[in-house]
Coordinates of C-alpha atoms in Angstrom, one line a residue:
X1 CA 184.5 100.7 65.0
X2 CA 186.0 99.8 68.4
X3 CA 189.3 101.4 67.4
X4 CA 187.4 104.6 66.6
X5 CA 185.5 104.6 69.9
X6 CA 188.8 104.0 71.8
X7 CA 190.5 106.8 70.0
X8 CA 187.6 109.2 70.6
X9 CA 187.5 108.3 74.3
X10 CA 191.3 108.7 74.6
X11 CA 191.1 112.2 73.0
X12 CA 188.3 113.2 75.4
X13 CA 190.4 112.1 78.4
X14 CA 193.5 113.9 77.1
X15 CA 191.4 117.0 76.7
X16 CA 190.1 116.8 80.3
X17 CA 193.7 116.2 81.6
X18 CA 194.9 119.2 79.7
X19 CA 192.2 121.4 81.1
X20 CA 193.0 120.3 84.7
X21 CA 196.8 120.8 84.2
X22 CA 196.2 124.3 82.6
X23 CA 194.3 125.4 85.7
X24 CA 190.9 125.8 83.9
X25 CA 188.0 126.4 86.3
X26 CA 185.5 123.7 87.0
X27 CA 182.9 125.9 85.1
X28 CA 185.1 126.0 82.1
X29 CA 185.6 122.3 82.1
X30 CA 181.9 121.7 82.4
X31 CA 181.1 124.1 79.6
X32 CA 183.7 122.4 77.3
X33 CA 182.1 119.0 78.0
X34 CA 178.6 120.4 77.3
X35 CA 179.6 122.0 74.0
X36 CA 181.6 118.9 73.0
X37 CA 178.4 116.8 73.3
X38 CA 176.8 118.6 70.5
X39 CA 179.7 120.1 68.6
X40 CA 182.7 117.7 68.3
X41 CA 184.9 120.3 66.7
X42 CA 186.0 122.1 69.9
X43 CA 189.4 122.2 71.6
X44 CA 191.4 124.0 74.2
X45 CA 193.8 126.9 73.3
X46 CA 195.5 127.6 76.6
X47 CA 192.5 128.5 78.8
X48 CA 190.3 129.4 75.9
X49 CA 187.7 127.1 74.3
X50 CA 187.8 127.2 70.5
X51 CA 184.7 126.0 68.7
X52 CA 184.7 125.1 65.0
X53 CA 187.8 127.3 64.5
X54 CA 185.4 130.3 64.5
X55 CA 184.3 131.0 68.1
X56 CA 186.6 131.6 71.1
X57 CA 185.3 131.5 74.6
X58 CA 187.6 133.1 77.2
X59 CA 187.4 132.9 81.0
X60 CA 185.2 133.4 82.9
X61 CA 183.2 131.5 80.2
X62 CA 180.1 133.7 80.1
X63 CA 178.0 134.8 77.0
X64 CA 179.8 138.1 76.8
X65 CA 183.1 136.2 76.6
X66 CA 182.1 134.5 73.3
X67 CA 184.0 136.2 70.4
X68 CA 183.9 135.4 66.7
X69 CA 182.5 136.4 63.4
X70 CA 178.8 137.2 63.7
X71 CA 176.8 134.4 62.3
X72 CA 175.1 131.1 63.0
X73 CA 178.1 129.5 64.7
X74 CA 178.5 132.4 67.2
X75 CA 174.8 132.5 67.8
X76 CA 174.6 128.7 68.4
X77 CA 177.5 128.7 70.9
X78 CA 176.1 131.7 72.8
X79 CA 172.8 129.7 73.2
X80 CA 174.8 126.8 74.7
X81 CA 176.7 129.0 77.0

């Protein structure tokens, strides 16, 4: 259990470090952290946030920048944004 927690925290820190090195805005970093709290399946793809392999949020990370197949995943992510 401790090993899983350590691995999870390491992955989160690596994700934050990537975002900073890629030049992602502070708003983008905060949005990623907010989404990651409720949906663990999110990652960076360059400066885009990819959620559940279905929704892509591009800079400047507003509701209108959420792209994906219409459905519950896109709707849920838009509510978070």
